[in-house]
């Protein structure tokens, strides 16, 4: 069985967790502080605030920036539901816009068409580890005085013209869920270069208090544990190598695969291949063939967020619908061997003979 995702947990992670357990300090403490400091090295020294999930990172980013009832936030519908959920849970209105078909990122033209006097923010997603079109989106935001929050949950250390994702927006949110490019078990990180926003996120993460029993605002408990942070610190040291391995696997797949459209890499893009996602004509046949050959594959995402029962909207987003119908993600994780890559290429080619 060639698995689609496989978190890599080694002896160093086990030792790090044992060290925290032995210390008796399990909740947010020195490991979280060290992890925040170390993570800032992949976002050009911006301030980092560790939280308990990527969803919390998005939610607290928006809350800290004052997004709330009466505001509209433009998001892609071709994403994980968390992107839109975070907006809705702030009481703001989600405005879904279409994507660019080659990179799956928010389409600047669609964003422009979706602007209203109530638009307060744009929330681009760096889907599959490919940066969204931050140049054009940033210019729209500047022109209209909008907040930009990056959903970088799938894009640790991805870059555009040498600039890391997480450094384009006013705020950015990373996730450390086990299937992401690095993990803390569950976890997330807010990144910002604005000291006031950073302070507000820190308050919101911890019941609204900096000093005990001096709660300044109404907040949540969205703290990361020292156990998770200790894992994350080890994982961070391995991230660059893992991303290199993902790119090398992706390049080998793209050289070998026939009968499917392989992923596009935009100019100046450093892709980190959270997913290696192809487009195919007959996805059902191809995925059934892969499954019977012992190769896991999956669809991210079969139902656009606007059509999920939680949002239940009927919108005209043609590129979103086409992507949802055509995409299929194949294994690309760093644990995938060269033989595994060859096997995937072989199985996809054989499927083509059977009509996929
Ligand atoms: C994983 C993910 C999230 C949410 O992160 P969690 O850590 O699972 O809460 C948000 N947005 C995108 C695009 C994701 O892939």
Coordinates of C-alpha atoms and ligand atoms in Angstrom, one line a residue:
X1 CA 0.0 0.0 0.0
X2 CA 1.4 3.4 -1.0
X3 CA -0.2 5.8 1.4
X4 CA -1.3 9.3 0.5
X5 CA 0.1 10.9 3.7
X6 CA 2.4 9.7 6.3
X7 CA 3.6 11.9 9.2
X8 CA 7.2 11.2 10.0
X9 CA 7.8 10.9 13.7
X10 CA 11.3 9.9 14.7
X11 CA 13.3 9.3 17.9
X12 CA 14.0 13.0 18.2
X13 CA 10.3 13.8 18.5
X14 CA 9.9 11.0 21.1
X15 CA 12.8 12.2 23.1
X16 CA 11.4 15.8 22.9
X17 CA 8.0 14.7 24.2
X18 CA 9.7 12.6 27.0
X19 CA 11.6 15.7 28.0
X20 CA 8.4 17.7 28.4
X21 CA 6.6 15.0 30.2
X22 CA 9.5 14.6 32.6
X23 CA 9.5 18.4 33.3
X24 CA 5.9 18.3 34.5
X25 CA 5.1 21.5 32.5
X26 CA 2.6 20.2 29.9
X27 CA 0.6 23.3 28.9
X28 CA 1.9 26.4 27.1
X29 CA 5.4 27.2 28.5
X30 CA 9.0 27.4 27.4
X31 CA 8.7 25.0 24.5
X32 CA 5.9 27.1 23.0
X33 CA 8.0 30.2 23.4
X34 CA 11.0 28.5 21.7
X35 CA 8.9 27.1 18.9
X36 CA 7.5 30.6 18.1
X37 CA 11.0 32.0 18.1
X38 CA 12.3 29.3 15.8
X39 CA 9.3 29.3 13.4
X40 CA 9.9 33.0 12.8
X41 CA 13.0 32.0 10.9
X42 CA 10.8 30.7 8.0
X43 CA 8.7 33.9 7.9
X44 CA 11.5 36.4 7.7
X45 CA 11.5 37.1 11.4
X46 CA 7.9 38.1 11.7
X47 CA 6.2 37.6 15.1
X48 CA 4.7 34.1 15.6
X49 CA 2.0 33.2 18.0
X50 CA 1.4 29.4 18.5
X51 CA -2.2 28.2 18.9
X52 CA -4.0 24.9 19.1
X53 CA -5.0 24.5 15.4
X54 CA -4.9 26.2 12.0
X55 CA -8.5 27.0 12.3
X56 CA -7.8 28.9 15.6
X57 CA -5.0 30.7 13.8
X58 CA -7.4 31.9 11.2
X59 CA -10.1 32.7 13.7
X60 CA -7.9 34.7 16.0
X61 CA -6.3 36.5 13.1
X62 CA -9.7 37.8 12.0
X63 CA -10.9 38.5 15.5
X64 CA -7.7 40.4 16.3
X65 CA -8.1 42.5 13.2
X66 CA -11.6 43.4 14.3
X67 CA -13.5 41.5 11.6
X68 CA -17.1 41.0 12.7
X69 CA -20.8 41.5 11.9
X70 CA -21.4 43.7 8.9
X71 CA -18.0 42.9 7.3
X72 CA -17.6 40.8 4.2
X73 CA -14.5 38.7 3.7
X74 CA -13.6 37.3 0.2
X75 CA -12.5 33.7 0.3
X76 CA -12.1 30.9 -2.3
X77 CA -14.7 28.2 -2.2
X78 CA -12.2 25.6 -3.5
X79 CA -10.6 25.1 -0.1
X80 CA -11.0 23.3 3.2
X81 CA -14.1 24.4 5.1
X82 CA -12.0 25.9 7.9
X83 CA -11.1 28.9 5.8
X84 CA -14.8 30.0 5.5
X85 CA -15.8 28.7 8.9
X86 CA -13.3 31.1 10.6
X87 CA -14.9 34.0 8.9
X88 CA -18.4 33.0 9.7
X89 CA -17.5 32.4 13.4
X90 CA -16.4 36.0 13.6
X91 CA -19.9 37.0 12.6
X92 CA -18.8 38.3 9.3
X93 CA -20.2 37.4 5.9
X94 CA -18.3 35.0 3.7
X95 CA -18.1 36.0 0.0
X96 CA -17.0 33.2 -2.2
X97 CA -14.9 34.0 -5.3
X98 CA -13.6 31.8 -8.1
X99 CA -10.1 30.5 -8.6
X100 CA -7.4 30.6 -11.2
X101 CA -7.5 27.2 -12.9
X102 CA -3.8 26.6 -13.1
X103 CA -2.7 27.4 -9.5
X104 CA -6.1 26.9 -7.8
X105 CA -5.6 30.3 -6.0
X106 CA -8.1 33.1 -5.6
X107 CA -8.5 34.8 -9.0
X108 CA -7.7 38.6 -8.7
X109 CA -10.3 39.4 -11.3
X110 CA -13.0 37.5 -9.4
X111 CA -12.0 39.3 -6.2
X112 CA -12.4 42.6 -7.9
X113 CA -15.8 41.6 -9.1
X114 CA -16.8 40.6 -5.6
X115 CA -15.9 43.9 -3.9
X116 CA -18.6 45.9 -2.2
X117 CA -18.5 48.8 0.3
X118 CA -18.7 46.2 3.1
X119 CA -15.6 44.2 1.9
X120 CA -13.2 44.3 4.8
X121 CA -10.7 41.5 4.0
X122 CA -9.3 39.1 1.5
X123 CA -8.4 35.6 2.6
X124 CA -6.3 33.8 -0.1
X125 CA -5.3 30.2 0.4
X126 CA -2.0 28.8 -0.8
X127 CA -3.7 25.6 -1.9
X128 CA -1.7 22.4 -2.2
X129 CA 1.5 24.3 -1.3
X130 CA 1.4 26.6 -4.3
X131 CA 1.4 30.4 -3.4
X132 CA -1.7 32.4 -4.4
X133 CA -1.2 35.3 -6.7
X134 CA -0.2 37.6 -3.9
X135 CA 1.2 40.4 -6.1
X136 CA -2.1 41.1 -7.8
X137 CA -4.2 40.4 -4.7
X138 CA -2.0 42.7 -2.6
X139 CA -2.5 45.5 -5.1
X140 CA -6.3 45.2 -4.9
X141 CA -6.1 45.2 -1.1
X142 CA -3.9 48.3 -1.1
X143 CA -6.2 50.1 -3.5
X144 CA -9.3 49.4 -1.4
X145 CA -7.7 49.5 2.1
X146 CA -8.5 45.8 2.8
X147 CA -7.0 43.5 5.3
X148 CA -5.1 40.5 3.9
X149 CA -5.0 37.3 5.9
X150 CA -3.1 34.4 4.2
X151 CA -4.3 30.8 4.8
X152 CA -0.9 29.2 4.7
X153 CA -2.1 25.9 6.3
X154 CA -0.8 23.9 3.4
X155 CA 2.3 26.0 2.5
X156 CA 5.0 26.0 5.1
X157 CA 8.1 27.6 3.5
X158 CA 6.6 28.0 0.1
X159 CA 7.7 31.2 -1.6
X160 CA 7.0 33.6 -4.4
X161 CA 10.0 35.4 -6.0
X162 CA 12.0 34.3 -3.0
X163 CA 9.6 35.8 -0.5
X164 CA 8.1 33.3 2.0
X165 CA 4.4 32.8 2.2
X166 CA 3.1 34.2 5.5
X167 CA 4.9 37.5 4.9
X168 CA 2.6 38.9 2.2
X169 CA -0.5 39.6 4.4
X170 CA -1.1 41.6 7.5
X171 CA -1.6 38.2 9.2
X172 CA -1.1 34.6 8.1
X173 CA -2.3 31.2 9.5
X174 CA -0.3 28.0 9.4
X175 CA -1.6 24.5 10.5
X176 CA 0.3 21.6 12.1
X177 CA -2.3 18.9 11.6
X178 CA -0.6 15.5 11.1
X179 CA -1.1 15.4 7.4
X180 CA 0.5 18.9 6.8
X181 CA 4.1 19.4 5.8
X182 CA 5.1 19.5 9.5
X183 CA 3.1 18.6 12.6
X184 CA 2.6 19.2 16.3
X185 CA -0.3 16.7 16.5
X186 CA -2.8 19.5 16.4
X187 CA -1.6 23.0 16.2
X188 CA -1.4 26.3 14.3
X189 CA 0.6 29.5 14.1
X190 CA -0.4 33.1 13.6
X191 CA 2.2 35.2 11.8
X192 CA 2.2 39.0 11.7
X193 CA 4.6 41.9 11.5
X194 CA 2.2 44.2 13.3
X195 CA 3.0 44.4 17.1
X196 CA -0.6 45.5 18.0
X197 CA -2.1 42.6 16.1
X198 CA 0.4 40.2 17.6
X199 CA -0.5 41.4 21.1
X200 CA -4.2 41.0 20.4
X201 CA -3.8 37.5 19.1
X202 CA -1.8 36.6 22.3
X203 CA -4.6 38.0 24.5
X204 CA -7.4 36.2 22.5
X205 CA -5.5 32.9 22.7
X206 CA -5.4 33.1 26.5
X207 CA -8.8 34.3 27.9
X208 CA -7.9 37.9 27.1
X209 CA -5.1 38.2 29.7
X210 CA -1.4 38.9 29.7
X211 CA -1.2 39.0 33.5
X212 CA -3.2 36.6 35.5
X213 CA -6.7 37.8 36.5
X214 CA -6.2 41.0 34.6
X215 CA -8.3 40.0 31.6
X216 CA -8.4 42.9 29.2
X217 CA -10.7 41.5 26.5
X218 CA -13.0 38.5 26.1
X219 CA -10.8 35.7 24.8
X220 CA -10.6 31.9 24.3
X221 CA -8.3 29.1 25.3
X222 CA -6.6 28.4 22.1
X223 CA -3.2 27.7 23.5
X224 CA -0.7 25.1 22.1
X225 CA 0.7 22.6 24.6
X226 CA 4.5 22.3 25.3
X227 CA 4.1 18.7 24.2
X228 CA 3.0 19.8 20.8
X229 CA 5.6 22.6 20.6
X230 CA 8.4 20.2 21.4
X231 CA 7.4 18.0 18.5
X232 CA 7.1 21.0 16.3
X233 CA 10.6 22.2 17.1
X234 CA 12.1 18.9 15.9
X235 CA 9.8 18.9 12.8
X236 CA 10.8 22.4 11.9
X237 CA 14.5 21.4 11.7
X238 CA 13.4 18.7 9.1
X239 CA 11.0 20.8 7.1
X240 CA 13.4 22.1 4.4
X241 CA 14.7 18.6 3.7
X242 CA 11.2 17.2 3.6
X243 CA 10.0 20.0 1.2
X244 CA 13.0 19.2 -1.0
X245 CA 12.0 15.6 -1.1
X246 CA 8.4 16.5 -1.9
X247 CA 9.6 18.6 -4.8
X248 CA 11.9 15.9 -6.1
X249 CA 9.0 13.3 -5.9
X250 CA 6.7 15.8 -7.7
X251 CA 9.2 16.5 -10.4
X252 CA 9.7 12.7 -11.0
X253 CA 5.9 12.2 -11.1
X254 CA 5.4 15.1 -13.5
X255 CA 8.2 13.7 -15.9
X256 CA 6.6 10.3 -15.9
X257 CA 2.8 10.7 -15.7
X258 CA 0.8 10.4 -18.9
X259 CA -2.9 10.9 -19.6
X260 CA -3.4 13.4 -16.7
X261 CA -2.7 17.1 -16.4
X262 CA 0.2 17.5 -14.0
X263 CA 0.4 20.5 -11.6
X264 CA 1.5 23.9 -12.9
X265 CA 4.2 25.8 -11.1
X266 CA 3.9 29.5 -11.6
X267 CA 6.8 31.8 -12.4
X268 CA 9.0 32.6 -9.4
X269 CA 7.1 30.0 -7.3
X270 CA 8.7 27.7 -4.8
X271 CA 6.1 24.9 -4.5
X272 CA 6.1 22.8 -1.4
X273 CA 3.6 20.2 -2.7
X274 CA 1.4 19.7 0.4
X275 CA -0.5 17.8 -2.2
X276 CA 0.5 16.6 -5.7
X277 CA -2.8 17.2 -7.6
X278 CA -3.5 16.2 -11.2
X279 CA -6.6 16.8 -13.3
X280 CA -8.1 13.9 -15.1
X281 CA -11.1 13.3 -17.4
X282 CA -12.4 10.1 -15.7
X283 CA -11.5 10.4 -12.1
X284 CA -13.7 7.6 -10.9
X285 CA -12.0 5.0 -13.2
X286 CA -8.5 6.3 -12.3
X287 CA -9.1 6.3 -8.6
X288 CA -10.6 2.9 -8.6
X289 CA -7.7 1.6 -10.6
X290 CA -5.2 3.2 -8.2
X291 CA -7.0 1.7 -5.3
X292 CA -7.0 -1.8 -6.7
X293 CA -3.2 -1.4 -7.3
X294 CA -2.7 -0.4 -3.7
X295 CA -2.0 3.3 -4.3
X296 CA -4.0 5.7 -2.2
X297 CA -5.4 8.8 -3.8
X298 CA -8.0 11.3 -2.7
X299 CA -10.0 14.3 -3.8
X300 CA -9.3 17.7 -2.2
X301 CA -12.1 18.9 -2.4
X302 CA -15.0 17.1 -4.0
X303 CA -17.6 19.7 -2.8
X304 CA -16.9 23.4 -3.0
X305 CA -17.4 25.0 0.4
X306 CA -20.3 27.2 -0.8
X307 CA -22.3 24.1 -1.6
X308 CA -21.7 22.3 1.7
X309 CA -24.8 22.1 3.8
X310 CA -23.2 24.5 6.3
X311 CA -23.3 27.3 3.7
X312 CA -25.8 25.9 1.2
X313 CA -25.3 28.5 -1.5
X314 CA -26.0 28.3 -5.2
X315 CA -23.3 30.4 -6.9
X316 CA -21.8 30.5 -10.3
X317 CA -18.1 29.6 -9.8
X318 CA -17.2 27.7 -12.9
X319 CA -13.5 27.1 -12.3
X320 CA -14.2 26.0 -8.7
X321 CA -16.8 23.5 -10.0
X322 CA -14.5 22.2 -12.7
X323 CA -11.6 21.7 -10.3
X324 CA -13.9 19.9 -7.8
X325 CA -14.9 17.5 -10.6
X326 CA -11.5 16.9 -12.0
X327 CA -8.8 17.0 -9.3
X328 CA -7.1 13.9 -7.8
X329 CA -4.2 14.0 -5.3
X330 CA -1.5 11.3 -5.5
X331 CA 1.1 10.4 -2.9
X332 CA 4.1 12.8 -2.8
X333 CA 5.1 12.8 0.9
X334 CA 8.8 12.6 1.8
X335 CA 8.5 9.0 2.9
X336 CA 7.6 8.0 -0.7
X337 CA 10.5 6.0 -2.3
X338 CA 11.7 6.3 -5.9
X339 CA 10.2 2.8 -6.4
X340 CA 6.9 4.2 -5.1
X341 CA 7.1 7.1 -7.6
X342 CA 7.8 4.6 -10.5
X343 CA 4.9 2.4 -9.3
X344 CA 2.5 5.3 -9.3
X345 CA 3.6 6.3 -12.8
X346 CA 3.1 2.7 -14.0
X347 CA -0.3 2.4 -12.5
X348 CA -1.6 5.7 -13.9
X349 CA -0.3 4.7 -17.4
X350 CA -2.0 1.3 -17.1
X351 CA -5.3 3.0 -16.1
X352 CA -5.2 5.1 -19.2
X353 CA -5.3 1.8 -21.2
X354 CA -8.6 1.1 -19.4
X355 CA -10.2 4.3 -20.3
X356 CA -9.3 6.7 -17.5
Ligands
LIG1 C1 -5.8 22.1 7.4 C2 -6.3 23.4 6.9 C3 -6.9 24.4 7.7 C4 -7.2 24.1 9.2 O1 -6.1 23.7 10.0 P1 -6.5 22.8 11.3 O2 -5.1 22.7 11.9 O3 -6.9 21.4 10.8 O4 -7.5 23.5 12.1 C5 -7.3 25.6 7.2 N1 -7.2 25.8 5.9 C6 -6.6 24.9 5.0 C7 -6.5 25.3 3.6 C8 -6.2 23.7 5.5 O5 -5.7 22.8 4.7

